[in-house]
Short mmCIF file of C-alpha atoms in Angstrom, two decimals:
data_model
loop_
_atom_site.label_atom_id
_atom_site.label_comp_id
_atom_site.label_asym_id
_atom_site.label_seq_id
_atom_site.Cartn_x
_atom_site.Cartn_y
_atom_site.Cartn_z
CA MET A 263 39.08 330.11 -167.22
CA THR A 264 42.28 329.66 -165.18
CA LYS A 265 44.77 326.84 -165.57
CA GLN A 266 45.88 325.62 -162.16
CA LYS A 267 49.01 323.50 -161.83
CA VAL A 268 48.54 320.10 -160.25
CA VAL A 269 50.66 316.98 -159.86
CA VAL A 270 49.22 313.58 -160.71
CA ALA A 271 50.20 310.35 -159.02
CA ASP A 272 53.06 309.46 -161.35
CA GLY A 273 54.71 312.85 -160.79
CA ILE A 274 53.85 314.39 -164.18
CA ASP A 275 52.76 318.02 -164.14
CA MET A 276 49.50 318.83 -165.88
CA ALA A 277 46.94 321.61 -165.87
CA VAL A 278 43.36 321.49 -164.73
CA VAL A 279 40.97 324.16 -165.99
CA VAL A 280 39.51 325.98 -163.01
CA PRO A 281 36.68 328.54 -163.27
CA PRO A 282 38.01 332.09 -162.63
CA ALA A 283 35.41 332.58 -159.91
CA LEU A 284 37.19 330.00 -157.79
CA PHE A 285 40.14 332.36 -157.34
CA SER A 286 38.15 335.58 -157.10
CA ALA A 287 39.14 337.85 -154.24
CA GLU A 288 35.77 339.59 -154.31
CA VAL A 289 34.13 339.76 -150.91
CA LYS A 290 30.48 338.77 -151.16
CA LYS A 291 27.66 339.69 -148.82
CA PRO A 292 26.27 336.98 -146.57
CA PRO A 293 23.26 335.21 -148.11
CA LEU A 294 19.80 336.32 -147.19
CA MET A 295 17.98 334.42 -144.48
CA PRO A 296 14.20 334.43 -143.98
CA ASN A 297 14.50 337.43 -141.62
CA GLY A 298 17.24 339.28 -143.48
CA TYR A 299 21.03 338.94 -143.45
CA ILE A 300 22.63 336.57 -140.99
CA THR A 301 24.31 338.35 -138.11
CA MET A 302 28.10 338.35 -137.82
CA ASN A 303 29.25 339.09 -134.29
CA LYS A 304 32.81 339.94 -133.29
CA LYS A 305 33.57 336.52 -131.88
CA LYS A 306 32.49 334.88 -135.14
CA LEU A 307 34.81 337.13 -137.11
CA LEU A 308 37.65 336.24 -134.76
CA LEU A 309 37.00 332.56 -135.31
CA GLN A 310 37.07 332.92 -139.07
CA ASN A 311 40.38 334.72 -139.50
CA LEU A 312 42.61 335.59 -136.55
CA GLU A 313 45.14 338.37 -137.05
CA ILE A 314 48.72 337.27 -136.45
CA ASN A 315 50.34 340.62 -135.63
CA GLY A 316 49.37 342.78 -132.67
CA GLY A 317 51.38 341.66 -129.63
CA THR A 318 49.74 341.00 -126.26
CA THR A 319 46.41 342.51 -127.28
CA ARG A 320 46.13 340.13 -130.21
CA VAL A 321 47.14 337.12 -128.09
CA ASN A 322 44.41 338.02 -125.60
CA ALA A 323 41.91 338.18 -128.45
CA TRP A 324 43.08 334.75 -129.58
CA VAL A 325 42.48 333.34 -126.11
CA GLU A 326 38.97 334.80 -126.02
CA SER A 327 38.33 333.15 -129.39
CA MET A 328 39.77 329.87 -128.11
CA ARG A 329 37.33 329.98 -125.19
CA ALA A 330 34.45 330.75 -127.52
CA SER A 331 35.32 327.72 -129.68
CA SER A 332 34.61 325.32 -126.83
CA PRO A 333 31.37 323.39 -127.47
CA THR A 334 30.63 323.59 -123.75
CA SER A 335 31.11 327.33 -123.48
CA ASN A 336 28.09 329.36 -122.43
CA ARG A 337 29.20 332.01 -124.92
CA LYS A 338 27.88 329.79 -127.66
CA ARG A 339 24.43 329.62 -126.12
CA THR A 340 23.41 333.03 -127.46
CA GLN A 341 20.23 331.85 -129.12
CA ASP A 342 17.26 330.12 -127.67
CA GLN A 343 17.40 326.42 -128.56
CA SER A 344 13.83 326.18 -129.81
CA THR A 345 14.15 329.35 -131.90
CA TRP A 346 17.37 328.07 -133.42
CA MET A 347 15.74 324.74 -134.25
CA ASP A 348 12.92 326.60 -135.97
CA ARG A 349 15.51 328.19 -138.24
CA HIS A 350 17.63 325.06 -138.65
CA PRO A 351 15.26 322.10 -138.20
CA SER A 352 16.41 318.51 -137.95
CA ALA A 353 17.27 317.04 -141.34
CA LEU A 354 15.73 313.79 -140.12
CA ASN A 355 12.43 315.48 -139.30
CA MET A 356 12.50 317.35 -142.61
CA PHE A 357 13.68 314.40 -144.68
CA ASP A 358 10.65 314.39 -146.98
CA GLU A 359 11.05 318.11 -147.64
CA ILE A 360 14.69 317.59 -148.60
CA THR A 361 14.05 314.66 -150.91
CA ASN A 362 11.06 316.38 -152.51
CA ALA A 363 13.27 319.35 -153.34
CA SER A 364 15.82 317.01 -154.94
CA LYS A 365 13.39 315.22 -157.27
CA GLY A 366 14.54 315.27 -160.87
CA LYS A 367 18.02 316.39 -159.83
CA GLN A 368 21.35 314.65 -159.27
CA ILE A 369 22.24 314.56 -155.57
CA VAL A 370 25.96 315.00 -154.87
CA MET A 371 27.09 314.34 -151.29
CA PHE A 372 29.85 316.24 -149.45
CA LEU A 373 30.82 315.06 -145.96
CA ASP A 374 33.20 316.46 -143.38
CA TYR A 375 35.01 313.81 -141.35
CA ASP A 376 35.76 314.76 -137.73
CA GLY A 377 32.57 315.38 -135.78
CA THR A 378 30.46 314.30 -138.76
CA LEU A 379 31.44 310.74 -139.67
CA SER A 380 33.46 310.16 -136.50
CA PRO A 381 33.08 311.53 -132.97
CA ILE A 382 35.33 314.32 -131.71
CA VAL A 383 38.00 312.70 -129.53
CA ASP A 384 40.88 313.98 -127.40
CA ASP A 385 43.53 312.33 -129.60
CA PRO A 386 43.00 313.30 -133.28
CA ASP A 387 45.01 310.26 -134.35
CA ARG A 388 42.31 308.01 -132.85
CA ALA A 389 39.27 309.59 -134.53
CA TYR A 390 38.06 306.31 -135.98
CA MET A 391 34.76 305.94 -137.77
CA SER A 392 32.64 302.92 -136.89
CA ASP A 393 32.27 299.93 -139.19
CA ALA A 394 28.55 300.72 -139.40
CA MET A 395 29.27 304.27 -140.57
CA ARG A 396 31.77 303.00 -143.14
CA ALA A 397 29.22 300.53 -144.50
CA THR A 398 26.63 303.31 -144.72
CA VAL A 399 28.99 305.65 -146.58
CA ARG A 400 29.89 302.83 -148.97
CA LYS A 401 26.20 302.33 -149.79
CA LEU A 402 25.77 306.08 -150.14
CA ALA A 403 28.60 306.25 -152.70
CA GLY A 404 26.83 303.53 -154.68
CA CYS A 405 23.81 305.82 -155.00
CA PHE A 406 25.34 309.30 -155.37
CA PRO A 407 28.73 310.89 -156.14
CA THR A 408 30.26 311.27 -152.67
CA ALA A 409 33.21 313.33 -151.42
CA ILE A 410 34.94 313.64 -148.06
CA VAL A 411 36.01 317.26 -147.47
CA SER A 412 38.28 317.56 -144.45
CA GLY A 413 40.93 319.74 -142.87
CA ARG A 414 42.96 316.59 -142.39
CA CYS A 415 45.77 315.45 -144.67
CA ARG A 416 44.10 313.62 -147.56
CA ASP A 417 46.11 310.43 -147.00
CA LYS A 418 45.24 310.42 -143.30
CA VAL A 419 41.50 310.83 -143.85
CA TYR A 420 41.62 308.13 -146.54
CA ASN A 421 43.26 305.78 -144.03
CA PHE A 422 40.39 306.47 -141.64
CA VAL A 423 37.62 305.99 -144.22
CA LYS A 424 39.24 303.29 -146.41
CA LEU A 425 36.77 303.59 -149.30
CA ALA A 426 38.39 303.86 -152.74
CA GLU A 427 35.16 304.84 -154.51
CA LEU A 428 34.98 308.30 -152.92
CA TYR A 429 36.40 311.68 -153.82
CA TYR A 430 38.75 313.03 -151.14
CA ALA A 431 39.50 316.71 -150.52
CA GLY A 432 42.07 317.04 -147.75
CA SER A 433 43.80 320.10 -146.24
CA HIS A 434 40.54 322.11 -146.31
CA GLY A 435 40.12 321.29 -149.99
CA MET A 436 43.70 322.09 -151.09
CA ASP A 437 44.45 318.45 -151.99
CA ILE A 438 41.77 316.77 -154.10
CA ARG A 439 41.82 313.26 -155.47
CA GLY A 440 39.18 311.36 -157.42
CA PRO A 441 38.06 307.77 -156.84
CA SER A 442 40.80 305.25 -157.52
CA LYS A 443 38.28 302.54 -158.37
CA GLY A 444 34.70 301.42 -158.15
CA SER A 445 32.87 304.68 -158.89
CA LYS A 446 30.46 305.03 -161.81
CA TYR A 447 30.65 308.80 -161.37
CA LYS A 448 34.38 309.17 -161.95
CA LYS A 449 34.92 311.66 -164.79
CA SER A 450 38.60 312.64 -164.61
CA PRO A 451 41.50 310.25 -165.32
CA PRO A 452 44.25 311.63 -163.04
CA SER A 453 44.21 310.38 -159.48
CA VAL A 454 45.01 313.86 -158.14
CA LEU A 455 42.69 316.54 -159.48
CA CYS A 456 43.95 319.69 -157.83
CA GLN A 457 46.67 320.93 -155.46
CA PRO A 458 46.44 324.73 -155.63
CA ALA A 459 48.86 325.32 -152.73
CA SER A 460 51.72 323.05 -153.84
CA GLU A 461 54.25 325.92 -153.80
CA TYR A 462 53.65 326.34 -150.04
CA LEU A 463 54.78 322.82 -149.09
CA PRO A 464 58.35 323.77 -148.08
CA MET A 465 57.03 326.66 -145.96
CA ILE A 466 54.40 324.45 -144.29
CA ASP A 467 57.05 321.84 -143.43
CA GLU A 468 59.35 324.54 -142.04
CA VAL A 469 56.64 326.06 -139.84
CA TYR A 470 55.61 322.59 -138.67
CA GLY A 471 59.12 321.95 -137.33
CA LEU A 472 59.21 325.33 -135.60
CA LEU A 473 55.80 324.85 -133.99
CA MET A 474 56.70 321.36 -132.80
CA GLU A 475 59.76 322.77 -131.07
CA LYS A 476 58.04 325.88 -129.73
CA THR A 477 54.95 324.14 -128.28
CA LYS A 478 56.63 321.10 -126.74
CA SER A 479 56.72 322.88 -123.37
CA THR A 480 52.90 323.14 -123.29
CA PRO A 481 51.40 319.87 -121.97
CA GLY A 482 48.57 318.56 -124.14
CA ALA A 483 49.34 320.69 -127.20
CA LYS A 484 49.51 318.72 -130.44
CA VAL A 485 50.69 320.02 -133.80
CA GLU A 486 49.36 318.08 -136.79
CA ASN A 487 50.86 318.32 -140.27
CA ASN A 488 48.01 318.11 -142.78
CA LYS A 489 50.36 318.54 -145.76
CA PHE A 490 49.04 321.85 -147.12
CA CYS A 491 48.00 323.23 -143.73
CA LEU A 492 48.76 322.75 -140.04
CA SER A 493 46.55 322.23 -137.00
CA VAL A 494 47.46 323.15 -133.43
CA HIS A 495 45.10 321.17 -131.19
CA PHE A 496 44.45 322.53 -127.70
CA ARG A 497 41.61 320.22 -126.62
CA CYS A 498 43.90 318.61 -124.04
CA VAL A 499 45.59 321.83 -122.91
CA GLU A 500 44.52 323.33 -119.58
CA GLU A 501 42.73 326.63 -120.11
CA LYS A 502 45.24 328.48 -117.95
CA LYS A 503 47.90 327.49 -120.52
CA TRP A 504 46.00 328.80 -123.55
CA SER A 505 47.64 332.24 -123.40
CA GLU A 506 51.05 330.60 -123.37
CA LEU A 507 50.15 328.43 -126.37
CA ALA A 508 48.70 331.38 -128.30
CA ALA A 509 51.89 333.37 -127.69
CA GLN A 510 54.00 330.44 -128.91
CA VAL A 511 52.01 330.14 -132.13
CA ARG A 512 52.13 333.88 -132.74
CA SER A 513 55.91 333.98 -132.19
CA VAL A 514 56.31 331.59 -135.11
CA LEU A 515 53.67 332.89 -137.50
CA LYS A 516 54.65 336.57 -137.26
CA ASP A 517 57.55 335.78 -139.61
CA TYR A 518 55.33 334.10 -142.21
CA PRO A 519 52.93 336.66 -143.75
CA LYS A 520 51.89 334.21 -146.47
CA LEU A 521 50.17 332.03 -143.86
CA ARG A 522 46.88 332.86 -142.14
CA LEU A 523 45.32 331.64 -138.93
CA SER A 524 41.72 330.60 -138.41
CA GLN A 525 39.98 328.48 -135.81
CA GLY A 526 37.86 325.39 -135.51
CA ARG A 527 36.65 323.33 -132.57
CA LYS A 528 39.52 323.62 -130.06
CA VAL A 529 42.04 323.78 -132.88
CA LEU A 530 44.04 326.61 -134.49
CA GLU A 531 44.24 326.16 -138.28
CA ILE A 532 47.22 327.52 -140.22
CA ARG A 533 46.77 327.77 -143.98
CA PRO A 534 48.24 329.56 -147.00
CA THR A 535 46.66 332.91 -147.80
CA ILE A 536 45.34 331.75 -151.19
CA LYS A 537 41.63 332.12 -151.89
CA TRP A 538 40.82 328.44 -151.42
CA ASP A 539 38.65 326.72 -148.84
CA LYS A 540 36.02 324.00 -148.52
CA GLY A 541 33.58 326.09 -150.53
CA LYS A 542 36.04 326.35 -153.41
CA ALA A 543 36.65 322.60 -153.17
CA LEU A 544 32.90 321.97 -153.44
CA GLU A 545 32.73 324.13 -156.58
CA PHE A 546 35.78 322.43 -158.07
CA LEU A 547 34.35 318.97 -157.50
CA LEU A 548 31.01 319.93 -159.04
CA GLU A 549 32.96 321.25 -162.04
CA SER A 550 34.95 318.02 -162.27
CA LEU A 551 31.75 315.98 -162.21
CA GLY A 552 30.29 318.08 -165.01
CA TYR A 553 27.73 319.94 -162.89
CA ALA A 554 29.26 323.44 -162.81
CA ASN A 555 26.47 325.20 -164.71
CA CYS A 556 23.70 322.65 -164.29
CA THR A 557 20.33 323.49 -162.80
CA ASP A 558 19.55 319.83 -162.17
CA VAL A 559 22.23 319.19 -159.52
CA PHE A 560 21.44 319.02 -155.80
CA PRO A 561 24.53 319.20 -153.54
CA ILE A 562 24.15 318.26 -149.88
CA TYR A 563 27.01 319.23 -147.57
CA ILE A 564 27.16 317.92 -143.99
CA GLY A 565 29.72 319.29 -141.54
CA ASP A 566 30.19 320.42 -137.96
CA ASP A 567 33.01 322.95 -138.00
CA ARG A 568 33.55 326.65 -138.65
CA THR A 569 35.51 325.80 -141.81
CA ASP A 570 32.42 324.07 -143.24
CA GLU A 571 30.63 327.42 -143.28
CA ASP A 572 32.49 328.30 -146.49
CA ALA A 573 30.73 325.40 -148.20
CA PHE A 574 27.36 326.27 -146.64
CA MET A 575 27.74 329.81 -147.97
CA VAL A 576 28.48 328.55 -151.49
CA LEU A 577 25.29 326.48 -151.50
CA LYS A 578 23.27 329.51 -150.33
CA GLU A 579 24.78 331.67 -153.05
CA ARG A 580 24.19 329.04 -155.75
CA GLY A 581 20.62 328.51 -154.61
CA GLN A 582 21.15 324.77 -154.99
CA GLY A 583 21.00 321.98 -152.44
CA PHE A 584 21.34 322.40 -148.69
CA GLY A 585 23.91 322.58 -145.93
CA ILE A 586 23.41 320.54 -142.77
CA LEU A 587 25.24 321.55 -139.58
CA VAL A 588 26.13 318.84 -137.06
CA SER A 589 25.77 320.42 -133.63
CA LYS A 590 24.00 319.88 -130.31
CA ILE A 591 24.04 323.59 -129.47
CA PRO A 592 22.90 326.72 -131.33
CA LYS A 593 25.54 328.28 -133.58
CA ASP A 594 25.56 331.03 -136.16
CA THR A 595 25.45 329.13 -139.45
CA SER A 596 24.50 329.36 -143.10
CA ALA A 597 23.30 325.74 -143.04
CA SER A 598 19.60 325.15 -143.67
CA TYR A 599 19.19 322.08 -141.46
CA SER A 600 20.86 320.43 -138.49
CA LEU A 601 21.75 317.06 -137.04
CA GLN A 602 23.00 316.60 -133.49
CA GLU A 603 25.79 314.03 -133.76
CA PRO A 604 27.42 311.42 -136.03
CA SER A 605 24.81 308.79 -135.13
CA GLU A 606 22.13 311.07 -136.57
CA VAL A 607 24.30 311.65 -139.63
CA MET A 608 24.43 307.90 -140.18
CA ASP A 609 20.64 307.65 -139.82
CA PHE A 610 20.16 310.44 -142.36
CA LEU A 611 22.58 308.87 -144.86
CA GLN A 612 20.91 305.47 -144.51
CA ARG A 613 17.50 307.03 -145.12
CA LEU A 614 18.89 308.65 -148.29
CA VAL A 615 20.14 305.26 -149.47
CA ASP A 616 16.79 303.61 -148.77
CA TRP A 617 14.90 306.44 -150.47
CA LYS A 618 17.11 306.21 -153.56
CA ARG A 619 16.77 302.44 -153.82
CA HIS A 620 13.00 302.59 -153.51
CA SER A 621 12.78 305.31 -156.14
CA TRP A 622 14.61 303.25 -158.78
#
């Protein structure tokens, strides 16, 4: 076991015991799918981890990846819709199959925020969830342990959700906090459970200032400080300016080898190089809840972004629970099921609540 330094709310250092596997650098094979291993094309690899050094050639590769990240891009339509739906059927249509598989097990819910509980919007500061969604998530947390796992700063996503009975994992899982009140599933006393990248805070703040200055000449670019990671949003940047933006980001990051670049939906994600992601956060939370080595736990993770694939992969490797991808178009994914948009997510969560209440 590894002791990982964390800081609790009152500023006192303490140690949380973390399974060694959570920090393993071992590269694992993709999980088996019904027809063999999932395919990993070059564009997918670019989206997962973009190389920072490489001059003009690398910037051009970034731009190609930025184009591929657009939900409206034809490059994403590489699979026939009906075939893809056969492999990743609607979680609403397969609801009985999911709940039957969970019988006799403890469901634990993991939810991404943007694009899952709230719609994707041009201004990330206005990605509000609806009152109906908030009420549904509150009921869900009354039935199952529930965590929000987001690339956003933990405080920011909490201010969007405003439910104290949930677990929150911000900064792609690098800032985890347990429920502050009202949860019968709370097992750990400190309000902050884990901050594995705390030593990177000064560097993140420094790079944030540099990126703000460097990108201010690109209309529509927005740099977001998510505490332990940074996001460079280009949703509102004209495509002809993407090369310019990519060059600006590279000019900053080339001097910071301890930071890595990956990509989500029209956003460049800058994170420390530590082996920590949403999949590691899922494992840590299961450990905190006492389900690390249990066979009677059933995690369900719902998310829409490339960074959620780390969690989907963990569920495949554990052979427990299911991942559900939120997407209207076919994508390479390790998720077992799909939902098209946040409204369908809300319907699925409400059906889970109703099913649980009727089974009591």
